[in-house]
CSV table of C-alpha atoms in Angstrom, one decimal:
chain,number,residue,atom,x,y,z
A,1,UNK,CA,107.4,191.6,80.4
A,2,UNK,CA,110.9,192.3,80.3
A,3,UNK,CA,110.5,195.8,81.7
A,4,UNK,CA,109.0,194.1,84.6
A,5,UNK,CA,111.5,191.2,85.0
A,6,UNK,CA,113.9,191.5,88.2
A,7,UNK,CA,117.2,192.8,87.5
A,8,UNK,CA,120.1,190.6,88.4
A,9,UNK,CA,123.6,191.9,88.9
A,10,UNK,CA,126.7,190.2,88.1
A,11,UNK,CA,127.4,189.5,91.8
A,12,UNK,CA,124.2,187.8,92.2
A,13,UNK,CA,125.1,185.6,89.0
A,14,UNK,CA,128.6,184.9,90.5
A,15,UNK,CA,127.5,183.9,94.1
A,16,UNK,CA,124.8,181.5,92.5
A,17,UNK,CA,127.7,179.9,90.5
A,18,UNK,CA,130.0,180.0,93.7
A,19,UNK,CA,126.9,178.0,95.6
A,20,UNK,CA,127.1,175.1,93.3
A,21,UNK,CA,129.0,172.1,95.0
A,22,UNK,CA,131.4,170.5,92.1
A,23,UNK,CA,132.8,167.3,93.0
A,24,UNK,CA,135.0,167.1,89.9
A,25,UNK,CA,135.1,168.1,86.4
A,26,UNK,CA,137.0,166.5,83.5
A,27,UNK,CA,137.4,167.4,79.9
A,28,UNK,CA,135.9,165.1,77.2
A,29,UNK,CA,138.0,164.4,74.4
A,30,UNK,CA,135.1,165.5,72.0
A,31,UNK,CA,135.5,168.0,69.1
A,32,UNK,CA,132.2,169.0,67.9
A,33,UNK,CA,128.7,167.6,68.4
A,34,UNK,CA,126.3,166.2,66.1
A,35,UNK,CA,122.3,165.5,66.2
A,36,UNK,CA,121.8,162.3,64.7
A,37,UNK,CA,117.7,161.3,63.9
A,38,UNK,CA,117.0,158.0,62.9
A,39,UNK,CA,113.0,157.3,63.1
A,40,UNK,CA,111.8,158.4,66.2
A,41,UNK,CA,115.1,158.4,67.8
A,42,UNK,CA,117.6,161.1,68.6
A,43,UNK,CA,121.3,160.4,68.9
A,44,UNK,CA,124.1,163.3,69.9
A,45,UNK,CA,127.4,161.9,68.5
A,46,UNK,CA,130.8,163.2,68.2
A,47,UNK,CA,132.3,164.4,65.1
A,48,UNK,CA,134.2,161.2,64.5
A,49,UNK,CA,131.4,158.9,65.8
A,50,UNK,CA,133.4,157.7,68.9
A,51,UNK,CA,130.8,159.1,71.8
A,52,UNK,CA,127.1,158.9,71.7
A,53,UNK,CA,124.8,160.3,74.0
A,54,UNK,CA,121.8,158.3,73.9
A,55,UNK,CA,119.0,157.5,76.5
A,56,UNK,CA,120.7,159.6,79.0
A,57,UNK,CA,123.9,157.4,78.7
A,58,UNK,CA,127.3,158.5,77.4
A,59,UNK,CA,128.8,155.6,75.3
A,60,UNK,CA,132.2,154.9,73.6
A,61,UNK,CA,130.7,153.5,70.4
A,62,UNK,CA,134.3,152.3,69.4
A,63,UNK,CA,134.7,150.1,72.6
A,64,UNK,CA,131.0,149.5,73.7
A,65,UNK,CA,131.5,150.7,77.1
A,66,UNK,CA,129.5,153.3,79.2
A,67,UNK,CA,131.2,156.2,80.6
A,68,UNK,CA,129.4,156.6,84.1
A,69,UNK,CA,131.8,158.5,86.3
A,70,UNK,CA,135.1,160.8,86.2
A,71,UNK,CA,137.5,158.0,86.4
A,72,UNK,CA,136.1,156.4,83.4
A,73,UNK,CA,137.3,159.4,81.2
A,74,UNK,CA,141.0,158.5,81.9
A,75,UNK,CA,140.3,154.7,81.7
A,76,UNK,CA,138.1,154.6,78.5
A,77,UNK,CA,137.6,157.9,76.7
A,78,UNK,CA,141.2,159.1,76.9
A,79,UNK,CA,142.7,155.9,75.4
A,80,UNK,CA,142.1,154.0,72.2
A,81,UNK,CA,141.7,150.3,73.0
A,82,UNK,CA,142.7,148.7,69.7
A,83,UNK,CA,141.9,145.2,71.0
A,84,UNK,CA,138.5,146.3,71.2
A,85,UNK,CA,138.1,147.7,67.6
A,86,UNK,CA,137.7,146.0,64.6
A,87,UNK,CA,140.8,147.4,62.9
A,88,UNK,CA,143.7,145.2,61.4
A,89,UNK,CA,146.8,147.3,61.8
A,90,UNK,CA,148.5,145.3,59.3
A,91,UNK,CA,145.6,146.7,56.7
A,92,UNK,CA,147.2,150.1,56.9
A,93,UNK,CA,150.4,149.1,55.7
A,94,UNK,CA,152.8,150.0,58.5
A,95,UNK,CA,156.4,149.4,58.7
A,96,UNK,CA,157.3,147.0,61.4
A,97,UNK,CA,160.2,147.5,63.6
A,98,UNK,CA,161.0,145.1,66.6
A,99,UNK,CA,160.0,141.7,67.9
A,100,UNK,CA,158.6,142.3,71.3
A,101,UNK,CA,155.2,141.0,72.8
A,102,UNK,CA,153.8,144.5,73.3
A,103,UNK,CA,152.7,146.3,70.2
A,104,UNK,CA,153.0,150.2,69.8
A,105,UNK,CA,151.2,152.0,66.8
A,106,UNK,CA,152.8,155.1,65.9
A,107,UNK,CA,151.8,157.7,63.2
A,108,UNK,CA,154.4,159.6,61.4
A,109,UNK,CA,155.4,161.6,58.6
A,110,UNK,CA,158.6,160.6,56.7
A,111,UNK,CA,160.3,164.1,57.4
A,112,UNK,CA,159.1,165.1,60.6
A,113,UNK,CA,162.0,165.8,63.0
A,114,UNK,CA,160.1,164.7,66.2
A,115,UNK,CA,159.3,161.4,64.4
A,116,UNK,CA,162.7,161.1,63.8
A,117,UNK,CA,163.4,161.3,67.6
A,118,UNK,CA,160.8,158.7,68.3
A,119,UNK,CA,162.1,156.2,65.8
A,120,UNK,CA,165.8,156.6,67.0
A,121,UNK,CA,164.9,156.0,70.7
A,122,UNK,CA,162.6,153.0,69.7
A,123,UNK,CA,165.5,151.1,68.3
A,124,UNK,CA,166.6,150.2,71.8
A,125,UNK,CA,163.5,148.9,72.6
A,126,UNK,CA,163.0,146.4,69.9
A,127,UNK,CA,163.4,143.2,72.2
A,128,UNK,CA,160.3,144.2,74.4
A,129,UNK,CA,158.1,145.9,72.0
A,130,UNK,CA,157.0,145.5,68.4
A,131,UNK,CA,156.4,149.2,66.9
A,132,UNK,CA,154.1,149.8,63.9
A,133,UNK,CA,155.1,152.8,61.9
A,134,UNK,CA,152.0,153.9,59.9
A,135,UNK,CA,153.0,156.9,57.4
A,136,UNK,CA,150.6,159.6,56.8
A,137,UNK,CA,151.6,162.6,54.8
A,138,UNK,CA,150.9,166.0,56.6
A,139,UNK,CA,153.7,168.0,55.7
A,140,UNK,CA,152.9,169.1,52.1
A,141,UNK,CA,153.8,167.9,48.6
A,142,UNK,CA,157.1,166.4,49.2
A,143,UNK,CA,156.2,164.3,52.4
A,144,UNK,CA,153.1,163.0,49.9
A,145,UNK,CA,155.6,161.7,47.4
A,146,UNK,CA,157.9,160.2,49.8
A,147,UNK,CA,154.8,158.3,51.4
A,148,UNK,CA,153.5,157.1,48.2
A,149,UNK,CA,156.9,156.0,47.1
A,150,UNK,CA,157.7,153.9,50.4
A,151,UNK,CA,154.1,152.7,51.0
A,152,UNK,CA,154.3,151.1,47.3
A,153,UNK,CA,157.8,149.7,47.7
A,154,UNK,CA,156.5,148.2,51.3
A,155,UNK,CA,153.5,146.5,49.5
A,156,UNK,CA,156.2,144.6,47.8
A,157,UNK,CA,156.7,140.8,48.8
A,158,UNK,CA,160.3,141.2,48.4
A,159,UNK,CA,162.0,141.1,52.0
A,160,UNK,CA,164.9,143.2,50.6
A,161,UNK,CA,162.6,145.8,49.5
A,162,UNK,CA,160.8,145.9,52.9
A,163,UNK,CA,163.9,146.1,54.8
A,164,UNK,CA,165.2,149.1,52.6
A,165,UNK,CA,162.0,150.7,53.3
A,166,UNK,CA,162.5,150.4,57.0
A,167,UNK,CA,166.3,151.5,57.1
A,168,UNK,CA,165.0,154.6,54.9
A,169,UNK,CA,162.4,155.5,57.5
A,170,UNK,CA,164.9,155.0,60.5
A,171,UNK,CA,167.7,156.9,59.0
A,172,UNK,CA,165.0,159.4,57.4
A,173,UNK,CA,167.1,158.9,54.0
A,174,UNK,CA,165.1,159.5,51.0
A,175,UNK,CA,167.7,160.2,48.7
A,176,UNK,CA,167.2,158.5,45.0
A,177,UNK,CA,163.5,158.0,45.3
A,178,UNK,CA,161.7,158.4,42.3
A,179,UNK,CA,159.3,161.4,42.1
A,180,UNK,CA,156.9,160.2,39.3
A,181,UNK,CA,153.9,158.1,40.4
A,182,UNK,CA,154.6,154.3,40.5
A,183,UNK,CA,153.1,152.8,37.4
A,184,UNK,CA,151.4,149.8,39.4
A,185,UNK,CA,150.8,150.2,43.3
A,186,UNK,CA,148.0,149.1,45.5
A,187,UNK,CA,147.4,152.3,47.6
A,188,UNK,CA,144.5,150.8,49.7
A,189,UNK,CA,146.6,150.4,52.7
A,190,UNK,CA,147.8,154.0,52.5
A,191,UNK,CA,144.0,155.1,52.2
A,192,UNK,CA,143.0,153.2,54.8
A,193,UNK,CA,145.9,154.8,57.1
A,194,UNK,CA,144.9,158.3,56.0
A,195,UNK,CA,141.1,157.7,57.0
A,196,UNK,CA,142.2,156.0,60.3
A,197,UNK,CA,144.2,159.0,61.4
A,198,UNK,CA,141.3,161.3,60.5
A,199,UNK,CA,139.0,159.0,62.4
A,200,UNK,CA,141.4,158.8,65.5
A,201,UNK,CA,141.7,162.8,65.2
A,202,UNK,CA,145.3,163.0,65.1
A,203,UNK,CA,146.3,166.6,66.2
A,204,UNK,CA,149.6,166.0,64.6
A,205,UNK,CA,152.7,163.4,64.3
A,206,UNK,CA,154.0,161.5,65.8
A,207,UNK,CA,151.0,160.1,67.5
A,208,UNK,CA,151.5,157.3,69.8
A,209,UNK,CA,149.3,154.6,71.0
A,210,UNK,CA,150.7,152.4,73.6
A,211,UNK,CA,149.8,148.7,74.5
A,212,UNK,CA,147.1,149.8,77.2
A,213,UNK,CA,145.6,152.4,74.9
A,214,UNK,CA,147.2,155.6,76.2
A,215,UNK,CA,147.7,158.1,73.5
A,216,UNK,CA,150.5,160.9,73.2
A,217,UNK,CA,151.0,163.4,70.6
A,218,UNK,CA,154.5,164.2,70.3
A,219,UNK,CA,157.7,163.0,71.1
A,220,UNK,CA,158.2,161.7,74.8
A,221,UNK,CA,160.9,163.0,76.6
A,222,UNK,CA,161.7,159.3,77.4
A,223,UNK,CA,160.1,156.9,75.2
A,224,UNK,CA,161.0,154.0,77.5
A,225,UNK,CA,159.3,155.7,80.6
A,226,UNK,CA,155.9,156.8,78.6
A,227,UNK,CA,155.6,153.1,77.4
A,228,UNK,CA,155.9,152.0,81.0
A,229,UNK,CA,153.4,154.9,82.2
A,230,UNK,CA,156.1,156.2,84.6
A,231,UNK,CA,155.4,159.5,86.0
A,232,UNK,CA,156.8,162.2,83.6
A,233,UNK,CA,159.6,164.4,85.3
A,234,UNK,CA,158.5,168.2,85.8
A,235,UNK,CA,160.5,170.5,83.7
A,236,UNK,CA,160.6,174.0,82.8
A,237,UNK,CA,158.4,175.1,80.1
A,238,UNK,CA,159.7,174.2,76.4
A,239,UNK,CA,159.6,176.4,73.4
A,240,UNK,CA,158.1,173.6,71.2
A,241,UNK,CA,155.3,170.9,71.9
A,242,UNK,CA,157.6,168.3,70.2
A,243,UNK,CA,155.0,167.6,67.5
A,244,UNK,CA,154.3,168.5,63.6
A,245,UNK,CA,151.1,169.7,63.5
A,246,UNK,CA,148.5,169.3,60.7
A,247,UNK,CA,148.7,172.4,58.3
């Protein structure tokens, strides 16, 4: 049968593809796809459990919304709508900076220089936004030690201790921190923070989630403009993406 099959040239294949009318195309933020079988039902899910293909429908499980058209990718799939998720950010042990009405979630590593840029820029925006800085150690053992020490101090009910943690982060000054594991420390918030970071599929830090759910990996050229969703100024290609990647 193979010998009798008609031969198709690469030109024929190309011509066939070019004849297909494509009205639009969007990449989906899906890394990996898993088949899940429950009873007689089959569901295809993204590796982080966010997107599910079921009954011919593509669903955003986190927000319980159906993705029906290309604009839905930017409106739903490319955003993390924290207001629709059963996630209390304060359970992640964040360091709070600012007192504005709108909340911004930022995942950082204390030693990340690009995180330092974001933390420097946000200090001028404290009246408009409340920034929740969630620490995750992605830069090795030294970062892990700093994160554990600061997270344990952040869990203290002493306001002066919490203020000290905030200042250390904003200045990235960790001189004098102990190196031994704290004798008594509730590490549950830190553990939740790490699990949440993995759930969100962080490509690196800083990782920002704006009040409207838009996400950004790396330090924006202008934090204020990005938060206001102003069009980015086109510049010459840079040598760095201004983000610390996970090893």
